[in-house]
CSV table of C-alpha atoms in Angstrom, one decimal:
chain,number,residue,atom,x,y,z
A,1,UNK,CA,82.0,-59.8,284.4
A,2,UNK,CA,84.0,-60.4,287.4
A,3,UNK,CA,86.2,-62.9,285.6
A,4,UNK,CA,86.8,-60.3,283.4
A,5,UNK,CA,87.9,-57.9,285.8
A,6,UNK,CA,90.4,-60.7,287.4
A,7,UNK,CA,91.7,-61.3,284.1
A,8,UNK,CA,92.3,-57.4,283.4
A,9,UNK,CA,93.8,-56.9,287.0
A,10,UNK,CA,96.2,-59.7,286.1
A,11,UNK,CA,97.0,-58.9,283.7
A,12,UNK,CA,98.1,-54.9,285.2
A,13,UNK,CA,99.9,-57.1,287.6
A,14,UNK,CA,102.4,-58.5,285.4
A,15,UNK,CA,103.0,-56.0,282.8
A,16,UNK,CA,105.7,-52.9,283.7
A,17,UNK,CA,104.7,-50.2,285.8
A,18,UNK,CA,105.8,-48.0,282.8
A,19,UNK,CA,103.3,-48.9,280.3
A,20,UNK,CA,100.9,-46.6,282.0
A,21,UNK,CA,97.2,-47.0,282.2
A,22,UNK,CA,94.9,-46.8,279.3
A,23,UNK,CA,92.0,-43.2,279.8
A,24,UNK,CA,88.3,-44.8,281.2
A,25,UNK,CA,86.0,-43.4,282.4
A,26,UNK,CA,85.2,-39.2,282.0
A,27,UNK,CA,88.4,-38.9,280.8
A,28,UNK,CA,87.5,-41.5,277.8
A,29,UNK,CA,84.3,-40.3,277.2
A,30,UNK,CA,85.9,-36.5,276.2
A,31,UNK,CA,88.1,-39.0,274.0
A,32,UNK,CA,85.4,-40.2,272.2
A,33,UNK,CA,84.0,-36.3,272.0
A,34,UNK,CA,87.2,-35.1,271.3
A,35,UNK,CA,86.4,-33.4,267.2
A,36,UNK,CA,90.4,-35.2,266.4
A,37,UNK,CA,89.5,-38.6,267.7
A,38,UNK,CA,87.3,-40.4,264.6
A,39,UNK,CA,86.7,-44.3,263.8
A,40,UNK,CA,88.0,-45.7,267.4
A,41,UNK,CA,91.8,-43.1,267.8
A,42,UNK,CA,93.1,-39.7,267.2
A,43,UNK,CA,94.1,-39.1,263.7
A,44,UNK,CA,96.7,-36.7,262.5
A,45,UNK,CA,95.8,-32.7,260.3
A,46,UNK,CA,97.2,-34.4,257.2
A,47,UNK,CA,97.6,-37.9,256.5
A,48,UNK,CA,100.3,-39.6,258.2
A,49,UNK,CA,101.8,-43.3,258.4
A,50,UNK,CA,103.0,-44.4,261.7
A,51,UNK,CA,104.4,-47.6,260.6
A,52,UNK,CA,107.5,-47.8,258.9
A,53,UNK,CA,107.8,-47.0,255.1
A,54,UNK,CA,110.4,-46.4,252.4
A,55,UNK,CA,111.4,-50.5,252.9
A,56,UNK,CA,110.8,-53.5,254.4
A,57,UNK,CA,111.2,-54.3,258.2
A,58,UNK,CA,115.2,-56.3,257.0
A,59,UNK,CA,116.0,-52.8,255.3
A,60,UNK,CA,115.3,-51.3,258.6
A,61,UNK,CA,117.6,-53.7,260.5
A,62,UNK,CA,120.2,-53.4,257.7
A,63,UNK,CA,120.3,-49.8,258.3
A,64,UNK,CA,120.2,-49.7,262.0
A,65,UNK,CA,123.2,-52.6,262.3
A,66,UNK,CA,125.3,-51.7,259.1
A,67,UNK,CA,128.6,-52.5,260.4
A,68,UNK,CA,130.3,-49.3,258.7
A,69,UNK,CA,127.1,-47.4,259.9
A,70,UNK,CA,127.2,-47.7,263.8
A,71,UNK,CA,130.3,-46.1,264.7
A,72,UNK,CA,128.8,-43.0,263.4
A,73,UNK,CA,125.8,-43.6,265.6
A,74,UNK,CA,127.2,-42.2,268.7
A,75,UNK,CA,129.7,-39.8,269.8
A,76,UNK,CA,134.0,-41.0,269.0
A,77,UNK,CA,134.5,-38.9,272.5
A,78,UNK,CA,132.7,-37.9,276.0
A,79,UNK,CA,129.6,-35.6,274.7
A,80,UNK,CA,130.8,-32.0,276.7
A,81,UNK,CA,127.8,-31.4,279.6
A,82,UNK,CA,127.9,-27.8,281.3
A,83,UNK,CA,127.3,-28.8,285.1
A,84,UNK,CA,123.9,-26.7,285.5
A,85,UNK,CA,124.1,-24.8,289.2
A,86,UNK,CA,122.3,-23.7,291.4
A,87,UNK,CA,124.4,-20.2,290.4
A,88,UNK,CA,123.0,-20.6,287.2
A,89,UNK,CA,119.7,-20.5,287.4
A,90,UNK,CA,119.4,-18.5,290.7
A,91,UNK,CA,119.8,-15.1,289.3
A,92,UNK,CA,116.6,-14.1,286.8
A,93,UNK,CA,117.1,-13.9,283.6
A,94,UNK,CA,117.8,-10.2,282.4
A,95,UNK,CA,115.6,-10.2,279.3
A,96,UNK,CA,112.9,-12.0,281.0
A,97,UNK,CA,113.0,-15.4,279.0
A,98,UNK,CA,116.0,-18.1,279.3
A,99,UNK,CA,116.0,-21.6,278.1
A,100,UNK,CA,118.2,-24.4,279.2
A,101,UNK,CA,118.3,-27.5,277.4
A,102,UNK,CA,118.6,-30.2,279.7
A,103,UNK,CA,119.1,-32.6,276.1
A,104,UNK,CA,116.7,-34.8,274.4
A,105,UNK,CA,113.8,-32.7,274.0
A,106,UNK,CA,113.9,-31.4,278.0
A,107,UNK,CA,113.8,-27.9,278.2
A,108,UNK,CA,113.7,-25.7,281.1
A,109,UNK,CA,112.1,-22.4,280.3
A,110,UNK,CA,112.1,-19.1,282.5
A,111,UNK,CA,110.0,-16.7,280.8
A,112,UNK,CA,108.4,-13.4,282.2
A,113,UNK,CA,108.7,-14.7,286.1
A,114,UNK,CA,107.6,-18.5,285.6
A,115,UNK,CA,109.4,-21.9,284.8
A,116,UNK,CA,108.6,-24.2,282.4
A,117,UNK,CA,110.0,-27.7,282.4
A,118,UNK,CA,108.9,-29.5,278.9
A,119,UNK,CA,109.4,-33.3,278.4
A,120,UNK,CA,111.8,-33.4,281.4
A,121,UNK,CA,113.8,-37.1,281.1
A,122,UNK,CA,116.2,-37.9,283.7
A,123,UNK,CA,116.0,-41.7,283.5
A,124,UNK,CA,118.8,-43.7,282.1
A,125,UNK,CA,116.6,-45.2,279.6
A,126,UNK,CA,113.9,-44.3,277.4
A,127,UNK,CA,112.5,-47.5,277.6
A,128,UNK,CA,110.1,-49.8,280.0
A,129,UNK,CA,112.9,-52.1,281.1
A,130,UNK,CA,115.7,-50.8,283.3
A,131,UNK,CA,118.2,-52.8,281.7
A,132,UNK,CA,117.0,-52.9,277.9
A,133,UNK,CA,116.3,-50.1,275.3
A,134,UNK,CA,117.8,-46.6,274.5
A,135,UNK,CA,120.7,-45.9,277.0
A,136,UNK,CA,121.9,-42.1,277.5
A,137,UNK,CA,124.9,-41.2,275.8
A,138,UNK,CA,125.4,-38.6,278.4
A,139,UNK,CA,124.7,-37.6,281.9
A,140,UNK,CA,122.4,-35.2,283.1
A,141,UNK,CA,123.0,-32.0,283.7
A,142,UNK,CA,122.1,-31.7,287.2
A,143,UNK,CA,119.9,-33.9,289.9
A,144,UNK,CA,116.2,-33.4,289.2
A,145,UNK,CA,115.8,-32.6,292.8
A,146,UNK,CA,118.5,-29.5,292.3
A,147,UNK,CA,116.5,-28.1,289.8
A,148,UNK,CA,113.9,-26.8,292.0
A,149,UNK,CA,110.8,-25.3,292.2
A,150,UNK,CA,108.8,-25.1,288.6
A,151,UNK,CA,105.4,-23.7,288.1
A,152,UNK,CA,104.7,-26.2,285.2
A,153,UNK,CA,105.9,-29.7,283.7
A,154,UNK,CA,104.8,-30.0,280.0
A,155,UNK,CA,104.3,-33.3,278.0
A,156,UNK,CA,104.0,-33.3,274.4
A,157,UNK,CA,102.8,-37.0,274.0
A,158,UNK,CA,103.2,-40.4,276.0
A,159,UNK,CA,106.4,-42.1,274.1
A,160,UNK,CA,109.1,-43.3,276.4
A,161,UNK,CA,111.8,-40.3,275.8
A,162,UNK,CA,109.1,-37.7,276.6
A,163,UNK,CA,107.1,-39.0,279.5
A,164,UNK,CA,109.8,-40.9,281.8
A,165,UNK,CA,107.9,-42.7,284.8
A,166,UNK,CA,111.0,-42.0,287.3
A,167,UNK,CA,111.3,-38.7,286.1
A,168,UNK,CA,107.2,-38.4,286.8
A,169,UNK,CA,107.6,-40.5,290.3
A,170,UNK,CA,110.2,-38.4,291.3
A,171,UNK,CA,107.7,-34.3,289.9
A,172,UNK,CA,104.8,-36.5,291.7
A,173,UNK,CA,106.2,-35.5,295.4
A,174,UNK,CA,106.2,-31.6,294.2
A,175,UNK,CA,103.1,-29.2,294.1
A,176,UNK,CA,104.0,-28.5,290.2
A,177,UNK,CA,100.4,-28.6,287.9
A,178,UNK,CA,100.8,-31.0,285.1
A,179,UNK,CA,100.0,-29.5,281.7
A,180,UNK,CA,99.3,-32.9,278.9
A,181,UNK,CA,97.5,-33.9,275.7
A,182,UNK,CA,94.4,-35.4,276.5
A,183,UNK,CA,94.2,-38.6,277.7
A,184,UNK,CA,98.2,-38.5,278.9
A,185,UNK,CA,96.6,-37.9,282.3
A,186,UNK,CA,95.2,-41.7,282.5
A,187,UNK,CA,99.1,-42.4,282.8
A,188,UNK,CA,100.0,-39.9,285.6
A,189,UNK,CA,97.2,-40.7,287.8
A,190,UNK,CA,98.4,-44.4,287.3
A,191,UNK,CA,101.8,-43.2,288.8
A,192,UNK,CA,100.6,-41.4,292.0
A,193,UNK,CA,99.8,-37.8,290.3
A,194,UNK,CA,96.7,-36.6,291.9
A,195,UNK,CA,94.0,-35.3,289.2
A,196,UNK,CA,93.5,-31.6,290.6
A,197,UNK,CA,97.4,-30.9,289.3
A,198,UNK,CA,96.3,-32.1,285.4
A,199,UNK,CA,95.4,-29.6,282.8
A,200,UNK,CA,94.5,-32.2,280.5
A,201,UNK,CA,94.2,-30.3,276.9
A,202,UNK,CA,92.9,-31.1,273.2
A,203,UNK,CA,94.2,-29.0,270.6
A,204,UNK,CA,93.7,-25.1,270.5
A,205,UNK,CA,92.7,-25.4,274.3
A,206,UNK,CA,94.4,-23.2,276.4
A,207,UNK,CA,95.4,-23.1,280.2
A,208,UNK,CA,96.4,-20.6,282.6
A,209,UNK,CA,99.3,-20.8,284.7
A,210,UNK,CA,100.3,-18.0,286.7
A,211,UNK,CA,100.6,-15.3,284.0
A,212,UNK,CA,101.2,-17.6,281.8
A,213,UNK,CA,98.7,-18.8,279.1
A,214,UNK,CA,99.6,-22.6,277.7
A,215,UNK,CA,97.9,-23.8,275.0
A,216,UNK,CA,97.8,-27.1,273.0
A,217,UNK,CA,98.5,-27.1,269.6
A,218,UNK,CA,98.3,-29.9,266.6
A,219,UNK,CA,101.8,-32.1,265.9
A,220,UNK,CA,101.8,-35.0,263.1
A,221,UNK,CA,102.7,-38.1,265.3
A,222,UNK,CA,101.3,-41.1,267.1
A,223,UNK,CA,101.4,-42.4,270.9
A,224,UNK,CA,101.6,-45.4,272.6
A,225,UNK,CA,103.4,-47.3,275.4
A,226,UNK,CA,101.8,-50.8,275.8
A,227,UNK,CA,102.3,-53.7,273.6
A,228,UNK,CA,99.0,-52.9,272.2
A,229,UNK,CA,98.8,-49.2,271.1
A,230,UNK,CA,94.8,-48.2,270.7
A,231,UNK,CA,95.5,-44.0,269.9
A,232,UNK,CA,93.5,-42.8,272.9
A,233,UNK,CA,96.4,-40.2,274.2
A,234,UNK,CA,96.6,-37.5,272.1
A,235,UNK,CA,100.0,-35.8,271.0
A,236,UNK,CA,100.8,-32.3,270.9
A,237,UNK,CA,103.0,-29.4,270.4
A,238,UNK,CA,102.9,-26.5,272.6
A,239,UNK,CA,102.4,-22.5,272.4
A,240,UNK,CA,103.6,-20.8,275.6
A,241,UNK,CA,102.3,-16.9,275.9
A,242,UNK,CA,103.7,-14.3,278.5
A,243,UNK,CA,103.6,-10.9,279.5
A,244,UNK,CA,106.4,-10.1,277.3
A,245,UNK,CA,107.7,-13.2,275.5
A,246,UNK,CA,106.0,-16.4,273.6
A,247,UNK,CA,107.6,-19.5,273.1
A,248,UNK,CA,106.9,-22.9,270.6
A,249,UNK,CA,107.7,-26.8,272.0
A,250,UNK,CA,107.4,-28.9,269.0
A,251,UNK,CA,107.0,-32.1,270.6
A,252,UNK,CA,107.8,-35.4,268.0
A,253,UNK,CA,106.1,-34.2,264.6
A,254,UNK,CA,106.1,-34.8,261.0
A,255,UNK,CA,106.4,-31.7,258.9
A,256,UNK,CA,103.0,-30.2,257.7
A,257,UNK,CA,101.1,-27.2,256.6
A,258,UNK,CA,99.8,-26.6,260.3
A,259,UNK,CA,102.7,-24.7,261.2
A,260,UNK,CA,101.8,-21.6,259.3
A,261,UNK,CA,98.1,-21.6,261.1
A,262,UNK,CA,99.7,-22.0,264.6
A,263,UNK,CA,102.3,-19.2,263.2
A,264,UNK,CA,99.4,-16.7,262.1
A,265,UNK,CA,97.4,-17.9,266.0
A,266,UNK,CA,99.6,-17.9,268.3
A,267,UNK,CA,103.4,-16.4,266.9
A,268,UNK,CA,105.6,-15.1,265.9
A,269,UNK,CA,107.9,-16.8,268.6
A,270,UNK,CA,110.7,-15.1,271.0
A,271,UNK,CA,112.0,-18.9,270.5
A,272,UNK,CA,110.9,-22.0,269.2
A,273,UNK,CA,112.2,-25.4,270.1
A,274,UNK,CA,112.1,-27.7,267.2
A,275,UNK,CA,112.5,-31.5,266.8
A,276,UNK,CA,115.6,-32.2,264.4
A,277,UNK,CA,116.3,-35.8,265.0
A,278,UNK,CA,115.6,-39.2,265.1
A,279,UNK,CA,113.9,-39.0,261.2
A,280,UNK,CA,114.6,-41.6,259.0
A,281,UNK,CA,113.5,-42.5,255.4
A,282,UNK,CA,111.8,-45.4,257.5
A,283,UNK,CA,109.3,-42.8,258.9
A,284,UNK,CA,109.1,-40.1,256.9
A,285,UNK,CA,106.0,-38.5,258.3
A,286,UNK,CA,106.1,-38.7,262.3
A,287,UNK,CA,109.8,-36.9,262.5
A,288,UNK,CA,111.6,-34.0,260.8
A,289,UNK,CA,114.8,-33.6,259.1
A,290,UNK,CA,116.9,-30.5,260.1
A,291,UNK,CA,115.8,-28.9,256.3
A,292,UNK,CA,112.2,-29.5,257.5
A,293,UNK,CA,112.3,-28.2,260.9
A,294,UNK,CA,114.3,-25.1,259.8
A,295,UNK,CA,111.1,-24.8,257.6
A,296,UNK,CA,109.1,-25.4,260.2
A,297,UNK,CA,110.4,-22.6,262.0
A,298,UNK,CA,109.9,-20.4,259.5
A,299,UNK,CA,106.2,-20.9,259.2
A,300,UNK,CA,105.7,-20.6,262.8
A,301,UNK,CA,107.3,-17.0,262.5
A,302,UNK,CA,105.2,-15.7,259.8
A,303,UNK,CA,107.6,-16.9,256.7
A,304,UNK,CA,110.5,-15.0,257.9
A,305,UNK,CA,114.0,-15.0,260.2
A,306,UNK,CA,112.6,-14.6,263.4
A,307,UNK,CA,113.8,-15.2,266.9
A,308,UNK,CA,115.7,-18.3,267.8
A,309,UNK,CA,115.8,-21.7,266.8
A,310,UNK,CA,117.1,-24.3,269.8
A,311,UNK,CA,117.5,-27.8,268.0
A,312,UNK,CA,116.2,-30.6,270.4
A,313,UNK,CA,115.2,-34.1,270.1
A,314,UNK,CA,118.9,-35.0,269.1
A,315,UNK,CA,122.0,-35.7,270.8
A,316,UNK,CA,121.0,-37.9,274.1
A,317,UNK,CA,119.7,-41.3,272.6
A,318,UNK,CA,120.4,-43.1,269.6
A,319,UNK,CA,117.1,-43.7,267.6
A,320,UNK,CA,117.4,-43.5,264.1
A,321,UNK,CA,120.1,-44.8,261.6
A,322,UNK,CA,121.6,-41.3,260.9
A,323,UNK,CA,125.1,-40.3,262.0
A,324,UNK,CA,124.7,-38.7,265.7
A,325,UNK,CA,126.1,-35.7,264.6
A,326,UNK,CA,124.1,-35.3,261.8
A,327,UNK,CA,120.8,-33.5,263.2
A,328,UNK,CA,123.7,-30.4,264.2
A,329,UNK,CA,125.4,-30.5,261.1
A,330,UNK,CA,122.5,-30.5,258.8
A,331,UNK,CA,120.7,-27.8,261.2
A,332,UNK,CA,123.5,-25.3,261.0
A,333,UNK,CA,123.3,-25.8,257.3
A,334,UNK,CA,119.8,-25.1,256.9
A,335,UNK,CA,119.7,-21.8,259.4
A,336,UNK,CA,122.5,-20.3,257.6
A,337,UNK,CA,121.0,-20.6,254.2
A,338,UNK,CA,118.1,-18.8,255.9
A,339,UNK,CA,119.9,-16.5,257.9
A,340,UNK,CA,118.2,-17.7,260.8
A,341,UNK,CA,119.6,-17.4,264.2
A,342,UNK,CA,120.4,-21.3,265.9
A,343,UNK,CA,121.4,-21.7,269.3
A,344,UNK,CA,123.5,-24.9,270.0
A,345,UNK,CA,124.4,-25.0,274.0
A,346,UNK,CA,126.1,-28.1,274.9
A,347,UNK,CA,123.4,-30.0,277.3
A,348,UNK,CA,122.8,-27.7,280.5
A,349,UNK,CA,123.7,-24.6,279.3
A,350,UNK,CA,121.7,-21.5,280.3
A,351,UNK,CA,121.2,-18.7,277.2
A,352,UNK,CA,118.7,-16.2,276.6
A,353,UNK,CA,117.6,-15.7,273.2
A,354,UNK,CA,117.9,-11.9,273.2
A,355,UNK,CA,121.8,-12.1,274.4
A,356,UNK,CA,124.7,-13.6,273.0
A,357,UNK,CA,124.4,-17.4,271.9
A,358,UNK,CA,125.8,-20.2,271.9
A,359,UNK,CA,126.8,-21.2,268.3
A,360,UNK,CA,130.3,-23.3,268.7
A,361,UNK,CA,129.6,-26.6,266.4
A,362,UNK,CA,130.6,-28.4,270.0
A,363,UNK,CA,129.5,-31.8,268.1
A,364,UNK,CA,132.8,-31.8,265.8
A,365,UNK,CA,135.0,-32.4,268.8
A,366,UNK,CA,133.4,-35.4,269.7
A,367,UNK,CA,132.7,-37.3,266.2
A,368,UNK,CA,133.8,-38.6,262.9
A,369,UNK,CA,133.5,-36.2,260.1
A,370,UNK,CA,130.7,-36.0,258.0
A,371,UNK,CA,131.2,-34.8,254.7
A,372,UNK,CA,128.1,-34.4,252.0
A,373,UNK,CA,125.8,-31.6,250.6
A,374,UNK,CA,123.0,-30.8,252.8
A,375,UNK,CA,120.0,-29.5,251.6
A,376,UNK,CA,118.7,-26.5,253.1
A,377,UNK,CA,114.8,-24.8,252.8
A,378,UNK,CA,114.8,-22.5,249.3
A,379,UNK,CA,115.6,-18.3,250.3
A,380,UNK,CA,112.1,-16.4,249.9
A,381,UNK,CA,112.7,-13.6,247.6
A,382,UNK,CA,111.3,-11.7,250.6
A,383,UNK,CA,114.2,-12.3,253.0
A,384,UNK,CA,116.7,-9.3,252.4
A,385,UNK,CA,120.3,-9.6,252.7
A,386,UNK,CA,120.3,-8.3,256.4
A,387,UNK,CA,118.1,-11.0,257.3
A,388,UNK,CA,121.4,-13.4,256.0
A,389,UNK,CA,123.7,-11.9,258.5
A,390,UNK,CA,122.1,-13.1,261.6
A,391,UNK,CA,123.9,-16.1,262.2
A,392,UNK,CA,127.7,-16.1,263.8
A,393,UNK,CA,130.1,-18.1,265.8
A,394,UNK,CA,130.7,-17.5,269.7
């Protein structure tokens, strides 16, 4: 037994910092009692491959290093970043809810007197290695330290470009509460978090911060940071409830029927933030396409044009084979044949969903053109032609 501990400890000791820990303990044993964890890992609401499909691992590589491909895989100029201030988010917002997308899927929310940060990355790379993996394409917005105080820091699930260990070191020195999927916490303890600040949360459980109530809701996606990957941190999407406003985090999911139950439970939504990118034919089921999020959307508001959609997981890292600019492109397609309101802010720019937004296709200045048909989600009889108009330029 103690040979097997050496042997454990040793190997901790060589392996990154950034691969986390794996739950023991209490915090496994509500794993194991956890009613989505079944044969040995979490499983997904509907069916769901994690591995890659649709081809073979050389069709993969052929798609991600097709020489007339990669120019289209980043930006052909410097991505435009609104310098957040101090000025900025100093003064409340004057409907009461204000997002700021920070790019990727980080989100800074102000809603009803609270701040919400949501998958906040501020490392260079998503990756374990400093000098290997997904590199920015553009800078942050503003120092994490300038940010300030926030009442909450949200993870959907453990994968490197949602739950960033310098980004965590650096939230670790602050009195924030950590609100994760179960068994995330196992990572954040590992990295000097101490366990009275975790809110560590199964699906359709519920926390309350300030006047604020947080709650856990399903997503169609995997975890894993390790070189072995056993499914004991749970993934997420998350529904945020206020005095006066409600908000939606996707996380990374797969489309599925789900999104009309969390609609009908916990919606409709002031705003929703909805993964758009980094879906490929490779992995049809753990990420959406901008035709399925804007479905997504819809289902979380009850079938119809409701609120405002912010497009994240897009734009910051390269990690798919689509065009970069293609998650916008497509997205504005698919609102607009819904006549739902978008909001595209270039990264660090404040807006509030009930005032004017920001709907300038920013992306066009810096990128090739893309020209093809996009499909879009089919027009519910329902939807009337005033609910067609809702969508403008700024």
């Amino acid at each position: 037994m103690t040979g097997s501990r050496s042997l454990t400890s040793g190997l901790r000791a060589v392996q990154p910092a950034a691969f986390g820990a794996d739950p023991s303990g209490e915090r496994l044993a509500r794993i194991r009692r956890s009613p989505n964890f079944a044969n040995g890992a979490f499983v997904n609401p509907e069916g769901t491959r994690t591995r890659p499909t649709g081809g073979s691992t050389l069709d993969l590589a052929k798609a991600f290093f097709r020489k007339e491909d990669r120019a289209r895989r980043g930006p052909s100029g410097t991505i435009p970043v609104h310098p957040t201030t101090y000025a900025d988010l100093a003064r409340p917002p004057a409907s009461g809810l204000r997002l700021t997308w920070m790019g990727h899927s980080g989100v800074l929310v102000e809603i009803d007197g609270h701040r919400v940060l949501f998958d906040p990355v501020w490392g260079e790379r998503c990756s374990p290695l400093a000098f290997a993996g997904p590199k920015r394409l553009h800078p942050v917005p503003l120092p994490l330290a300038a940010l300030g105080s926030v009442d909450a820091v949200v993870i959907s699930h453990d994968h490197y470009d949602h739950l960033d260990l310098p980004t965590i070191k650096a939230l670790a020195g602050t009195d924030t509460v950590f609100v994760i999927p179960l068994g995330v916490g196992a990572h954040l303890e590992y990295w000097g978090v101490s366990a009275d600040r975790l809110r560590e949360l199964d699906w359709h459980e519920s926390t309350k911060v300030g006047g604020l109530t947080l709650t856990a809701t399903p997503a169609r996606h995997f975890c894993g940071r390790g070189l072995r990957n056993g499914q004991h941190t749970l993934w997420a999407s998350w529904s945020v409830a206020g005095d006066e406003h409600r908000v939606y985090h996707s996380g990374d999911t797969g489309y599925f029927k789900g999104f009309q139950e969390i609609g009908a439970e916990y919606g409709p939504f002031d705003a929703t933030m909805i993964q758009i990118g980094a879906y490929a034919e490779f992995w049809p089921d753990i990420h959406m396409t901008p035709e399925e999020g804007t479905t997504a959307h819809l289902d979380l508001q009850r079938g119809r044009p409701h609120g405002v959609l912010l497009p994240i997981h897009w734009g910051t890292f390269s990690l798919a084979p689509h065009p970069w600019a293609e998650p916008g492109e497509w997205t504005l397609a698919a609102a607009e044949a819904v006549g739902q309101a978008v909001a595209f802010p270039v990264p660090g720019q404040p807006f509030e969903p009930a005032g004017e937004l920001p709907t300038r296709p920013w992306w066009r200045e810096v990128s090739l053109p893309l020209k093809r048909e996009w499909s879009v989600p089919e027009v519910s009889a329902e939807v009337s032609p005033e609910d067609l108009d809702l969508v403008g330029e700024d």
